[in-house]
Amino acid sequence: MAEKEGFRVYNSMAQQKEIFNTLVPGRVGMYVCGVTAYDLSHIGHARAAVTFDVLYRYLQYLGYEVTYVRNFTDVDDKIIRRANELGEEPLNLSNRFCQEYLVDMADLQCLTPTHQPRVSEHMEQIKDMITQIINNDSAYAVDGDVYFSVDKSPNYGQLSGQKLENNRAGERVAVDTRKRNPADFALWKAAKPDEPSWDSPWGPGRPGWHIECSAMSAHYLSYSFDIHGGGIDLIFPHHENEIAQSCAACQESRVSYWMHNGHVTNNNEKMSKSLGNFFTIRQITERYHPLALRLFLLSAHYRSPLNYTVLQLESASDAVYYIYQTLQDCEDALSPFQQESLKEGPERKSKTARVTPAAQECISKLRSEFQSKMSDDLNTAQILTCAFQEALKFINSSLNILKKKQQKQQLSVVQSLIELEKEVKAVLNILGLLSSSTYLEVLLQLKDKALTRAGLEESYVLNQIEERKLARENKDFLKSDQIRAALTLKGIALMDVGKETIWRPCIPVEPVQPAQPVEQEHKTLPVEQKTGTTG
């Protein structure tokens, strides 16, 4: 177990890294803004989900008991508009896309949060909080609407540094001349015809955007908790407004650490609806293994912009294949020794070998580097490079020693491989890159995705292998090289292993074309939600 004392996170409120200390020793309360469920989720949503999933996993690794809350917005203007376009009930539509999001999260190996509240199921908590804010003279009702009075929030702007005049609540609600201050934002919206609504002290209606997260975080974590996370695009106005209304409801309200993940860009351009250059998670995972997408999302520091390119995904896919092939080779090599150990039973103890000094050094370096990088504000970008790659190389070199059957070294090499594999798997598990499928199943899935990207059937590849074999037998090495080169262009590498030729995925010499951006009927992501999460 790593040392808790050395864990540092970047606090957006303080704009610096701080030592992580919890309000209650040994326990962490974490609230993360989830998606507004009106369409398939895109890779900006995926980045936020993976970022905080890694944080969740690492906190547990450190020994904390974590209550992780990630909400669904299932009542919203955009949901209503989309439902009207499709002739569907708004809550039915949002429920459908909530379920689709959960499918995507499972594909990406994201652990299920402790609670996944939906706005529609927490109306009483929302109305109670609005009532508290009104009673504390920080909100007012107008014709069935309720607005928060930003003038009553002396520290407004403390998170974002934004001034009141910049709070364009009109991003989600039209500017209303009935407001006392143009920056005032809606806590409750009066019912409109053919829209879902709930009874309230101010008349039938539904919540504004910001109040839902304040009410649900307070309900599950109390008014004071440790971590509030989301995409960087939520800092203003969403999280700024959350702070204002939560403090207005309860003076003791406090979030210790505000954490935000960066944007995803496409070929160095910010993904946006207007450019039509964003991709759904589903579009990517149709062509790439979800583990490849997850590794890609971890390839940059979570606070930095992440540039999406086909080559980046190809590289991530290739890295996953190498990792799993190494683990599969290790498993295959160790299998005979483990079976022999079972046969020998208790007597085996007398033959137990120690890990070699070189292997122990490799393990120690991997463990130390992993904990050092993770404890430095989740620096996942550098974890799968230096020591991790050295560990994989050490495994492969040790496998070569086993193949030579040098009896004196075998037992210590076997024990070294067992311990190295455990350490590598531990790192992968905390990063969410250790699949519940077997190594072989993942390798076959990766090969299947490579064939999909290449537009080929495996039978064609096997036929080309036979054609190449025949060409080599006839000493037609030009044709042999052409077959190999043509497949490499499509991301299929031929490898000669002894007298046998096998194939595996590779990075195409000329990258394949990316999936097409989402179709027009799906191009409904709001400008302020291009990446990250929605409240």
Short mmCIF file of C-alpha atoms in Angstrom, two decimals:
data_model
loop_
_atom_site.label_atom_id
_atom_site.label_comp_id
_atom_site.label_asym_id
_atom_site.label_seq_id
_atom_site.Cartn_x
_atom_site.Cartn_y
_atom_site.Cartn_z
CA MET A 1 0.00 0.00 0.00
CA ALA A 2 1.28 3.46 -0.89
CA GLU A 3 1.82 6.24 1.62
CA LYS A 4 -1.25 8.48 1.88
CA GLU A 5 0.80 11.39 3.21
CA GLY A 6 2.57 12.03 -0.07
CA PHE A 7 -0.49 12.26 -2.32
CA ARG A 8 -0.85 15.68 -3.93
CA VAL A 9 -3.67 16.92 -6.14
CA TYR A 10 -4.17 20.13 -8.08
CA ASN A 11 -6.89 22.21 -6.45
CA SER A 12 -8.59 24.48 -9.00
CA MET A 13 -9.71 26.75 -6.18
CA ALA A 14 -6.17 27.37 -4.93
CA GLN A 15 -4.69 27.00 -8.45
CA GLN A 16 -1.87 24.85 -7.09
CA LYS A 17 -1.03 21.34 -6.00
CA GLU A 18 -1.87 20.57 -2.40
CA ILE A 19 -1.30 17.64 -0.06
CA PHE A 20 -4.49 15.59 0.06
CA ASN A 21 -6.10 15.51 3.50
CA THR A 22 -9.61 14.23 4.11
CA LEU A 23 -12.27 15.77 6.32
CA VAL A 24 -12.84 12.38 7.98
CA PRO A 25 -9.72 10.24 8.48
CA GLY A 26 -9.68 7.22 6.17
CA ARG A 27 -12.78 8.29 4.22
CA VAL A 28 -13.28 10.25 1.01
CA GLY A 29 -16.44 11.85 -0.33
CA MET A 30 -16.24 12.56 -4.07
CA TYR A 31 -18.86 14.07 -6.36
CA VAL A 32 -18.33 14.21 -10.13
CA CYS A 33 -20.65 15.88 -12.61
CA GLY A 34 -21.92 13.29 -15.06
CA VAL A 35 -23.63 13.59 -18.43
CA THR A 36 -26.78 15.25 -19.66
CA ALA A 37 -28.45 12.20 -21.18
CA TYR A 38 -29.86 13.16 -24.57
CA ASP A 39 -27.43 11.49 -26.98
CA LEU A 40 -24.59 9.00 -27.13
CA SER A 41 -21.63 10.21 -25.09
CA HIS A 42 -18.50 11.49 -26.80
CA ILE A 43 -14.82 11.04 -26.00
CA GLY A 44 -14.77 14.25 -23.95
CA HIS A 45 -17.22 12.54 -21.61
CA ALA A 46 -15.01 9.46 -21.73
CA ARG A 47 -11.99 11.46 -20.63
CA ALA A 48 -13.79 12.84 -17.59
CA ALA A 49 -15.11 9.40 -16.66
CA VAL A 50 -11.72 7.70 -17.01
CA THR A 51 -9.92 10.50 -15.14
CA PHE A 52 -12.09 10.20 -12.06
CA ASP A 53 -12.28 6.43 -12.31
CA VAL A 54 -8.48 6.35 -11.99
CA LEU A 55 -8.72 8.73 -9.02
CA TYR A 56 -11.37 6.46 -7.46
CA ARG A 57 -9.17 3.40 -7.97
CA TYR A 58 -6.06 5.10 -6.62
CA LEU A 59 -7.81 6.39 -3.52
CA GLN A 60 -8.97 2.85 -2.81
CA TYR A 61 -5.42 1.60 -3.40
CA LEU A 62 -4.24 4.11 -0.81
CA GLY A 63 -6.63 2.49 1.63
CA TYR A 64 -9.44 5.05 1.70
CA GLU A 65 -13.09 4.13 1.97
CA VAL A 66 -14.52 6.16 -0.93
CA THR A 67 -18.10 7.28 -1.49
CA TYR A 68 -18.15 8.18 -5.19
CA VAL A 69 -21.20 10.00 -6.52
CA ARG A 70 -21.63 10.66 -10.26
CA ASN A 71 -24.95 12.11 -11.36
CA PHE A 72 -27.14 11.92 -14.44
CA THR A 73 -28.96 15.02 -15.65
CA ASP A 74 -32.16 13.48 -16.99
CA VAL A 75 -34.29 16.66 -16.94
CA ASP A 76 -32.97 19.49 -19.11
CA ASP A 77 -33.82 21.87 -21.97
CA LYS A 78 -31.72 19.89 -24.42
CA ILE A 79 -33.34 16.62 -23.46
CA ILE A 80 -36.77 18.15 -24.04
CA ARG A 81 -35.77 19.57 -27.42
CA ARG A 82 -34.28 16.28 -28.57
CA ALA A 83 -37.32 14.34 -27.34
CA ASN A 84 -39.62 16.66 -29.27
CA GLU A 85 -37.54 16.12 -32.41
CA LEU A 86 -37.86 12.35 -32.03
CA GLY A 87 -41.47 12.34 -30.82
CA GLU A 88 -40.42 10.64 -27.59
CA GLU A 89 -41.23 11.30 -23.92
CA PRO A 90 -38.29 13.27 -22.42
CA LEU A 91 -37.79 10.96 -19.44
CA ASN A 92 -37.93 7.89 -21.69
CA LEU A 93 -35.29 9.40 -23.96
CA SER A 94 -33.00 10.37 -21.09
CA ASN A 95 -33.39 6.95 -19.49
CA ARG A 96 -32.41 5.32 -22.78
CA PHE A 97 -29.23 7.38 -23.05
CA CYS A 98 -28.41 6.85 -19.37
CA GLN A 99 -28.37 3.14 -20.11
CA GLU A 100 -26.24 3.67 -23.22
CA TYR A 101 -23.76 5.66 -21.14
CA LEU A 102 -23.51 2.81 -18.64
CA VAL A 103 -22.73 0.42 -21.51
CA ASP A 104 -19.92 2.73 -22.63
CA MET A 105 -18.58 3.00 -19.09
CA ALA A 106 -18.51 -0.78 -18.73
CA ASP A 107 -16.64 -1.05 -22.05
CA LEU A 108 -14.09 1.45 -20.79
CA GLN A 109 -13.60 -0.54 -17.58
CA CYS A 110 -14.89 2.28 -15.37
CA LEU A 111 -15.92 1.04 -11.93
CA THR A 112 -19.52 1.64 -10.93
CA PRO A 113 -19.75 4.67 -8.60
CA THR A 114 -21.24 4.23 -5.14
CA HIS A 115 -24.27 6.29 -6.18
CA GLN A 116 -25.53 7.41 -9.60
CA PRO A 117 -28.41 9.76 -8.78
CA ARG A 118 -30.78 11.17 -11.37
CA VAL A 119 -32.38 14.60 -11.15
CA SER A 120 -35.90 13.21 -11.67
CA GLU A 121 -35.51 11.03 -8.56
CA HIS A 122 -34.36 13.87 -6.26
CA MET A 123 -36.99 16.56 -6.66
CA GLU A 124 -37.74 16.73 -2.93
CA GLN A 125 -34.09 17.37 -2.06
CA ILE A 126 -33.88 20.02 -4.78
CA LYS A 127 -37.04 21.79 -3.64
CA ASP A 128 -35.90 21.67 0.00
CA MET A 129 -32.60 23.32 -0.90
CA ILE A 130 -34.31 26.03 -2.93
CA THR A 131 -36.59 26.70 0.05
CA GLN A 132 -33.54 27.06 2.31
CA ILE A 133 -31.93 29.50 -0.11
CA ILE A 134 -35.13 31.61 -0.27
CA ASN A 135 -35.46 31.55 3.54
CA ASN A 136 -31.87 32.78 3.77
CA ASP A 137 -32.78 35.74 1.53
CA SER A 138 -30.59 34.65 -1.38
CA ALA A 139 -33.28 33.81 -3.93
CA TYR A 140 -36.66 35.17 -5.05
CA ALA A 141 -39.71 33.85 -6.86
CA VAL A 142 -41.21 35.54 -9.94
CA ASP A 143 -44.32 34.14 -11.63
CA GLY A 144 -43.46 30.54 -10.78
CA ASP A 145 -39.74 30.91 -11.52
CA VAL A 146 -37.13 31.10 -8.76
CA TYR A 147 -33.86 32.96 -9.28
CA PHE A 148 -30.69 32.97 -7.23
CA SER A 149 -29.58 36.49 -6.29
CA VAL A 150 -25.87 36.70 -7.08
CA ASP A 151 -25.66 40.02 -5.25
CA LYS A 152 -26.14 38.04 -2.03
CA SER A 153 -23.01 35.98 -2.76
CA PRO A 154 -20.04 38.16 -1.69
CA ASN A 155 -17.43 35.62 -2.84
CA TYR A 156 -18.96 34.95 -6.22
CA GLY A 157 -16.19 34.24 -8.75
CA GLN A 158 -13.77 32.74 -6.22
CA LEU A 159 -13.31 29.52 -8.24
CA SER A 160 -13.23 30.89 -11.78
CA GLY A 161 -12.04 34.44 -11.25
CA GLN A 162 -14.97 35.54 -13.41
CA LYS A 163 -16.82 38.76 -12.72
CA LEU A 164 -20.56 38.89 -12.24
CA GLU A 165 -21.19 40.56 -15.58
CA ASN A 166 -19.64 37.56 -17.34
CA ASN A 167 -22.16 35.10 -15.92
CA ARG A 168 -24.13 34.49 -19.10
CA ALA A 169 -26.91 32.39 -17.67
CA GLY A 170 -28.46 32.66 -21.12
CA GLU A 171 -26.25 29.74 -22.19
CA ARG A 172 -29.00 27.59 -20.71
CA VAL A 173 -31.81 30.04 -19.92
CA ALA A 174 -32.91 33.11 -21.85
CA VAL A 175 -32.09 36.45 -20.24
CA ASP A 176 -35.14 37.54 -18.24
CA THR A 177 -35.94 41.22 -17.60
CA ARG A 178 -37.70 40.17 -14.39
CA LYS A 179 -34.33 39.41 -12.83
CA ARG A 180 -32.99 41.80 -10.23
CA ASN A 181 -29.53 41.33 -11.72
CA PRO A 182 -28.93 40.01 -15.25
CA ALA A 183 -26.44 37.53 -13.77
CA ASP A 184 -29.06 35.91 -11.53
CA PHE A 185 -29.65 32.29 -12.54
CA ALA A 186 -32.64 29.97 -12.35
CA LEU A 187 -33.10 27.59 -9.46
CA TRP A 188 -36.62 26.60 -10.56
CA LYS A 189 -38.35 27.04 -13.92
CA ALA A 190 -42.10 27.44 -14.23
CA ALA A 191 -43.81 24.71 -16.24
CA LYS A 192 -44.34 25.13 -19.96
CA PRO A 193 -46.85 23.26 -22.11
CA ASP A 194 -45.85 19.68 -23.05
CA GLU A 195 -42.82 19.66 -20.74
CA PRO A 196 -42.27 17.41 -17.72
CA SER A 197 -43.01 19.22 -14.47
CA TRP A 198 -43.31 18.64 -10.75
CA ASP A 199 -45.40 20.41 -8.11
CA SER A 200 -43.60 22.89 -5.89
CA PRO A 201 -44.33 25.75 -3.46
CA TRP A 202 -43.82 28.15 -6.39
CA GLY A 203 -46.06 26.27 -8.80
CA PRO A 204 -45.44 23.37 -11.20
CA GLY A 205 -42.05 23.36 -12.89
CA ARG A 206 -38.61 21.76 -12.96
CA PRO A 207 -35.13 22.55 -11.60
CA GLY A 208 -32.55 24.82 -13.14
CA TRP A 209 -29.27 23.25 -14.19
CA HIS A 210 -26.97 24.20 -11.31
CA ILE A 211 -29.17 23.41 -8.30
CA GLU A 212 -29.35 19.69 -9.04
CA CYS A 213 -25.67 19.03 -8.27
CA SER A 214 -25.72 21.09 -5.07
CA ALA A 215 -28.78 19.23 -3.81
CA MET A 216 -27.58 15.75 -4.73
CA SER A 217 -24.04 16.22 -3.44
CA ALA A 218 -25.42 17.52 -0.14
CA HIS A 219 -27.85 14.60 0.05
CA TYR A 220 -25.22 11.89 -0.44
CA LEU A 221 -22.11 13.56 1.00
CA SER A 222 -23.40 16.38 3.25
CA TYR A 223 -22.63 20.04 2.65
CA SER A 224 -18.92 19.52 3.25
CA PHE A 225 -16.99 16.88 1.37
CA ASP A 226 -13.54 16.23 -0.06
CA ILE A 227 -13.54 16.27 -3.88
CA HIS A 228 -15.76 17.82 -6.54
CA GLY A 229 -14.76 16.98 -10.09
CA GLY A 230 -15.74 17.55 -13.70
CA GLY A 231 -14.57 18.90 -17.03
CA ILE A 232 -12.71 22.20 -17.11
CA ASP A 233 -15.61 23.70 -19.08
CA LEU A 234 -17.80 23.37 -15.97
CA ILE A 235 -15.75 25.71 -13.79
CA PHE A 236 -17.87 28.61 -15.00
CA PRO A 237 -20.73 29.05 -14.66
CA HIS A 238 -21.79 25.63 -13.34
CA HIS A 239 -19.37 25.03 -10.50
CA GLU A 240 -19.19 28.71 -9.61
CA ASN A 241 -22.97 28.74 -9.26
CA GLU A 242 -22.91 25.52 -7.27
CA ILE A 243 -20.61 27.14 -4.72
CA ALA A 244 -22.82 30.22 -4.46
CA GLN A 245 -26.10 28.38 -3.97
CA SER A 246 -24.65 25.70 -1.64
CA CYS A 247 -23.14 28.37 0.61
CA ALA A 248 -26.44 30.27 0.52
CA ALA A 249 -28.27 27.13 1.68
CA CYS A 250 -25.69 26.30 4.37
CA GLN A 251 -22.90 28.57 5.57
CA GLU A 252 -20.82 25.50 6.49
CA SER A 253 -20.80 24.29 2.87
CA ARG A 254 -17.27 23.49 1.69
CA VAL A 255 -15.49 21.42 -0.93
CA SER A 256 -11.86 20.77 -0.02
CA TYR A 257 -10.55 20.07 -3.54
CA TRP A 258 -11.98 21.11 -6.90
CA MET A 259 -10.50 18.95 -9.69
CA HIS A 260 -11.01 19.43 -13.43
CA ASN A 261 -9.89 17.50 -16.48
CA GLY A 262 -8.78 19.24 -19.68
CA HIS A 263 -10.37 19.41 -23.13
CA VAL A 264 -10.03 16.87 -25.91
CA THR A 265 -8.97 18.36 -29.25
CA ASN A 266 -9.14 16.88 -32.74
CA ASN A 267 -5.98 17.37 -34.81
CA ASN A 268 -5.18 20.28 -32.48
CA GLU A 269 -8.59 21.91 -33.00
CA LYS A 270 -11.00 22.04 -30.09
CA MET A 271 -13.80 19.55 -30.66
CA SER A 272 -17.08 21.33 -31.29
CA LYS A 273 -20.52 20.97 -32.78
CA SER A 274 -19.94 23.81 -35.24
CA LEU A 275 -16.90 22.07 -36.75
CA GLY A 276 -18.54 18.65 -36.65
CA ASN A 277 -15.24 17.17 -35.47
CA PHE A 278 -16.26 15.23 -32.39
CA PHE A 279 -16.69 11.49 -32.01
CA THR A 280 -18.88 9.35 -29.82
CA ILE A 281 -17.33 6.69 -27.61
CA ARG A 282 -19.28 4.11 -29.59
CA GLN A 283 -17.79 5.27 -32.89
CA ILE A 284 -14.29 4.80 -31.54
CA THR A 285 -14.90 1.43 -29.88
CA GLU A 286 -16.43 0.05 -33.06
CA ARG A 287 -12.94 0.31 -34.58
CA TYR A 288 -10.59 0.23 -31.59
CA HIS A 289 -10.55 -1.89 -28.47
CA PRO A 290 -11.96 0.03 -25.47
CA LEU A 291 -8.66 -0.57 -23.66
CA ALA A 292 -6.88 1.28 -26.48
CA LEU A 293 -9.22 4.25 -26.04
CA ARG A 294 -8.70 4.17 -22.29
CA LEU A 295 -4.90 4.05 -22.66
CA PHE A 296 -5.08 6.94 -25.13
CA LEU A 297 -7.12 8.97 -22.62
CA LEU A 298 -4.44 8.32 -19.98
CA SER A 299 -1.57 9.22 -22.32
CA ALA A 300 -1.62 12.91 -21.34
CA HIS A 301 -1.88 14.43 -17.88
CA TYR A 302 -5.56 14.75 -17.04
CA ARG A 303 -5.38 18.55 -16.72
CA SER A 304 -3.65 19.01 -20.08
CA PRO A 305 -5.41 19.24 -23.45
CA LEU A 306 -5.48 15.85 -25.16
CA ASN A 307 -5.14 15.83 -28.94
CA TYR A 308 -7.12 13.16 -30.74
CA THR A 309 -5.53 11.73 -33.87
CA VAL A 310 -5.83 8.36 -35.58
CA LEU A 311 -2.11 7.81 -35.08
CA GLN A 312 -2.52 8.34 -31.32
CA LEU A 313 -5.20 5.66 -31.19
CA GLU A 314 -3.16 3.32 -33.35
CA SER A 315 -0.19 3.77 -31.04
CA ALA A 316 -2.37 3.12 -27.98
CA SER A 317 -3.79 -0.01 -29.59
CA ASP A 318 -0.29 -1.25 -30.42
CA ALA A 319 0.84 -0.61 -26.83
CA VAL A 320 -2.09 -2.59 -25.42
CA TYR A 321 -1.31 -5.48 -27.76
CA TYR A 322 2.34 -5.53 -26.66
CA ILE A 323 1.36 -5.51 -22.98
CA TYR A 324 -1.13 -8.35 -23.35
CA GLN A 325 1.11 -10.40 -25.63
CA THR A 326 3.87 -10.16 -23.03
CA LEU A 327 1.48 -11.25 -20.28
CA GLN A 328 0.15 -14.09 -22.44
CA ASP A 329 3.68 -15.31 -23.20
CA CYS A 330 4.47 -15.14 -19.49
CA GLU A 331 1.37 -17.11 -18.61
CA ASP A 332 2.15 -19.77 -21.22
CA ALA A 333 5.74 -20.13 -19.98
CA LEU A 334 4.76 -20.37 -16.32
CA SER A 335 1.92 -22.82 -16.83
CA PRO A 336 4.07 -26.02 -16.88
CA PHE A 337 5.90 -24.98 -13.70
CA GLN A 338 2.66 -24.14 -11.89
CA GLN A 339 1.20 -27.49 -12.88
CA GLU A 340 4.35 -29.23 -11.62
CA SER A 341 4.08 -27.28 -8.37
CA LEU A 342 0.53 -28.56 -7.85
CA LYS A 343 1.69 -32.15 -8.38
CA GLU A 344 4.51 -31.84 -5.87
CA GLY A 345 2.28 -30.32 -3.19
CA PRO A 346 3.80 -29.38 0.20
CA GLU A 347 7.19 -30.81 -0.75
CA ARG A 348 7.52 -27.94 -3.23
CA LYS A 349 8.22 -25.58 -0.34
CA SER A 350 11.71 -26.96 0.06
CA LYS A 351 12.43 -26.06 -3.56
CA THR A 352 11.06 -22.53 -3.40
CA ALA A 353 13.46 -20.13 -5.09
CA ARG A 354 13.98 -16.47 -4.42
CA VAL A 355 13.47 -13.65 -6.84
CA THR A 356 16.71 -12.73 -8.56
CA PRO A 357 18.37 -9.47 -7.46
CA ALA A 358 17.90 -8.03 -10.96
CA ALA A 359 14.18 -8.88 -10.92
CA GLN A 360 13.78 -7.44 -7.42
CA GLU A 361 15.41 -4.23 -8.56
CA CYS A 362 13.04 -4.09 -11.55
CA ILE A 363 10.02 -4.66 -9.28
CA SER A 364 11.14 -2.06 -6.76
CA LYS A 365 11.78 0.50 -9.49
CA LEU A 366 8.36 -0.10 -11.06
CA ARG A 367 6.58 0.19 -7.71
CA SER A 368 8.50 3.29 -6.69
CA GLU A 369 8.03 5.07 -10.02
CA PHE A 370 4.34 4.20 -10.15
CA GLN A 371 3.64 5.54 -6.67
CA SER A 372 5.76 8.62 -7.29
CA LYS A 373 3.94 9.54 -10.51
CA MET A 374 0.45 8.72 -9.23
CA SER A 375 1.00 10.63 -6.00
CA ASP A 376 2.01 13.65 -8.05
CA ASP A 377 -1.52 14.64 -9.11
CA LEU A 378 -2.21 11.39 -11.02
CA ASN A 379 0.56 11.74 -13.59
CA THR A 380 -0.60 8.79 -15.69
CA ALA A 381 1.15 10.13 -18.80
CA GLN A 382 4.54 8.87 -17.57
CA ILE A 383 3.55 5.63 -15.83
CA LEU A 384 3.53 3.28 -18.82
CA THR A 385 6.88 4.47 -20.10
CA CYS A 386 10.18 4.06 -18.26
CA ALA A 387 10.02 1.47 -15.45
CA PHE A 388 6.88 -0.19 -16.79
CA GLN A 389 8.46 -0.77 -20.20
CA GLU A 390 11.63 -2.01 -18.51
CA ALA A 391 9.51 -4.53 -16.59
CA LEU A 392 7.96 -5.83 -19.82
CA LYS A 393 11.39 -6.12 -21.43
CA PHE A 394 12.68 -7.94 -18.35
CA ILE A 395 9.80 -10.41 -18.60
CA ASN A 396 10.59 -11.08 -22.26
CA SER A 397 14.31 -11.57 -21.60
CA SER A 398 13.49 -13.91 -18.70
CA LEU A 399 11.24 -15.93 -20.99
CA ASN A 400 14.19 -16.39 -23.33
CA ILE A 401 16.22 -17.78 -20.43
CA LEU A 402 13.45 -20.29 -19.66
CA LYS A 403 13.39 -21.39 -23.29
CA LYS A 404 17.08 -22.26 -23.06
CA LYS A 405 16.19 -24.60 -20.17
CA GLN A 406 19.15 -23.64 -18.02
CA GLN A 407 18.16 -25.81 -15.05
CA LYS A 408 20.17 -23.97 -12.40
CA GLN A 409 18.42 -20.70 -13.18
CA GLN A 410 14.92 -21.97 -13.86
CA LEU A 411 13.39 -21.86 -10.38
CA SER A 412 14.61 -18.35 -9.60
CA VAL A 413 13.57 -17.13 -13.05
CA VAL A 414 10.11 -18.66 -12.62
CA GLN A 415 9.69 -17.00 -9.21
CA SER A 416 10.91 -13.71 -10.66
CA LEU A 417 8.38 -13.91 -13.49
CA ILE A 418 5.55 -14.67 -11.06
CA GLU A 419 6.37 -11.60 -8.94
CA LEU A 420 6.94 -9.35 -11.95
CA GLU A 421 3.63 -10.35 -13.49
CA LYS A 422 1.87 -9.54 -10.20
CA GLU A 423 3.44 -6.08 -10.11
CA VAL A 424 2.61 -5.31 -13.75
CA LYS A 425 -0.98 -6.47 -13.22
CA ALA A 426 -1.28 -4.29 -10.10
CA VAL A 427 -0.28 -1.20 -12.09
CA LEU A 428 -2.67 -2.09 -14.91
CA ASN A 429 -5.49 -2.69 -12.44
CA ILE A 430 -5.20 0.74 -10.82
CA LEU A 431 -5.12 2.35 -14.25
CA GLY A 432 -8.20 0.33 -15.25
CA LEU A 433 -6.26 -1.40 -18.03
CA LEU A 434 -6.51 -4.94 -16.64
CA SER A 435 -9.39 -6.60 -18.43
CA SER A 436 -11.75 -9.10 -16.85
CA SER A 437 -11.26 -11.13 -20.04
CA THR A 438 -8.29 -13.45 -20.39
CA TYR A 439 -5.10 -12.24 -22.03
CA LEU A 440 -5.83 -14.40 -25.04
CA GLU A 441 -9.37 -13.07 -25.37
CA VAL A 442 -8.10 -9.48 -25.35
CA LEU A 443 -5.48 -10.30 -27.99
CA LEU A 444 -8.13 -11.88 -30.22
CA GLN A 445 -10.37 -8.84 -29.72
CA LEU A 446 -7.52 -6.52 -30.68
CA LYS A 447 -6.87 -8.57 -33.81
CA ASP A 448 -10.55 -8.45 -34.70
CA LYS A 449 -10.59 -4.64 -34.38
CA ALA A 450 -7.47 -4.44 -36.56
CA LEU A 451 -9.21 -6.46 -39.26
CA THR A 452 -12.22 -4.13 -39.01
CA ARG A 453 -10.01 -1.07 -39.52
CA ALA A 454 -8.23 -2.75 -42.42
CA GLY A 455 -11.52 -3.80 -44.02
CA LEU A 456 -10.29 -7.40 -44.24
CA GLU A 457 -11.42 -10.86 -43.22
CA GLU A 458 -8.93 -13.06 -41.39
CA SER A 459 -9.33 -15.68 -44.11
CA TYR A 460 -7.85 -13.18 -46.57
CA VAL A 461 -4.84 -12.58 -44.31
CA LEU A 462 -4.27 -16.32 -43.90
CA ASN A 463 -4.52 -16.74 -47.66
CA GLN A 464 -1.89 -14.01 -48.12
CA ILE A 465 0.36 -15.80 -45.66
CA GLU A 466 0.09 -18.95 -47.80
CA GLU A 467 0.73 -16.93 -50.97
CA ARG A 468 3.82 -15.43 -49.39
CA LYS A 469 5.02 -18.84 -48.24
CA LEU A 470 4.67 -20.19 -51.76
CA ALA A 471 6.48 -17.17 -53.20
CA ARG A 472 9.39 -17.70 -50.82
CA GLU A 473 9.58 -21.38 -51.72
CA ASN A 474 9.81 -20.31 -55.35
CA LYS A 475 12.45 -17.73 -54.39
CA ASP A 476 10.14 -14.96 -55.59
CA PHE A 477 11.24 -12.63 -52.81
CA LEU A 478 9.91 -9.53 -54.56
CA LYS A 479 6.36 -10.90 -54.40
CA SER A 480 6.93 -12.05 -50.84
CA ASP A 481 7.99 -8.53 -49.81
CA GLN A 482 5.08 -6.95 -51.68
CA ILE A 483 2.53 -9.12 -49.85
CA ARG A 484 4.07 -8.25 -46.51
CA ALA A 485 4.28 -4.52 -47.32
CA ALA A 486 0.68 -4.37 -48.58
CA LEU A 487 -0.61 -5.85 -45.34
CA THR A 488 1.59 -3.57 -43.24
CA LEU A 489 -0.01 -0.58 -44.96
CA LYS A 490 -3.33 -1.79 -43.59
CA GLY A 491 -2.06 -2.37 -40.06
CA ILE A 492 -1.40 -6.12 -40.35
CA ALA A 493 2.15 -7.29 -39.57
CA LEU A 494 3.45 -10.69 -40.67
CA MET A 495 6.00 -12.26 -38.35
CA ASP A 496 8.13 -15.30 -39.09
CA VAL A 497 8.45 -17.48 -35.99
CA GLY A 498 10.64 -20.43 -36.81
CA LYS A 499 9.06 -22.14 -39.80
CA GLU A 500 5.67 -20.60 -39.09
CA THR A 501 4.30 -17.19 -40.10
CA ILE A 502 1.80 -15.48 -37.81
CA TRP A 503 0.12 -12.10 -37.97
CA ARG A 504 -0.55 -9.39 -35.43
CA PRO A 505 -1.88 -5.82 -35.53
CA CYS A 506 0.60 -3.01 -36.10
CA ILE A 507 0.58 0.72 -36.68
CA PRO A 508 -0.18 1.25 -40.38
CA VAL A 509 2.60 2.86 -42.37
CA GLU A 510 -0.11 5.14 -43.76
CA PRO A 511 -2.74 5.65 -41.03
CA VAL A 512 -6.23 4.44 -41.85
CA GLN A 513 -9.01 6.98 -42.17
CA PRO A 514 -10.77 7.85 -38.91
CA ALA A 515 -14.39 7.10 -38.21
CA GLN A 516 -16.68 9.75 -39.67
CA PRO A 517 -17.89 12.37 -37.20
CA VAL A 518 -21.34 11.86 -35.77
CA GLU A 519 -24.25 12.10 -38.20
CA GLN A 520 -26.21 15.32 -38.33
CA GLU A 521 -29.03 14.02 -36.14
CA HIS A 522 -26.48 13.41 -33.38
CA LYS A 523 -24.75 16.76 -33.70
CA THR A 524 -26.57 18.23 -30.76
CA LEU A 525 -23.78 18.70 -28.23
CA PRO A 526 -23.90 22.24 -26.83
CA VAL A 527 -20.92 24.49 -27.39
CA GLU A 528 -20.22 24.81 -23.67
CA GLN A 529 -20.17 20.99 -23.34
CA LYS A 530 -17.78 20.08 -26.15
CA THR A 531 -15.62 18.10 -23.79
CA GLY A 532 -15.70 17.12 -20.18
CA THR A 533 -18.99 16.60 -18.40
CA THR A 534 -22.31 18.28 -17.98
CA GLY A 535 -23.95 18.91 -14.69
#
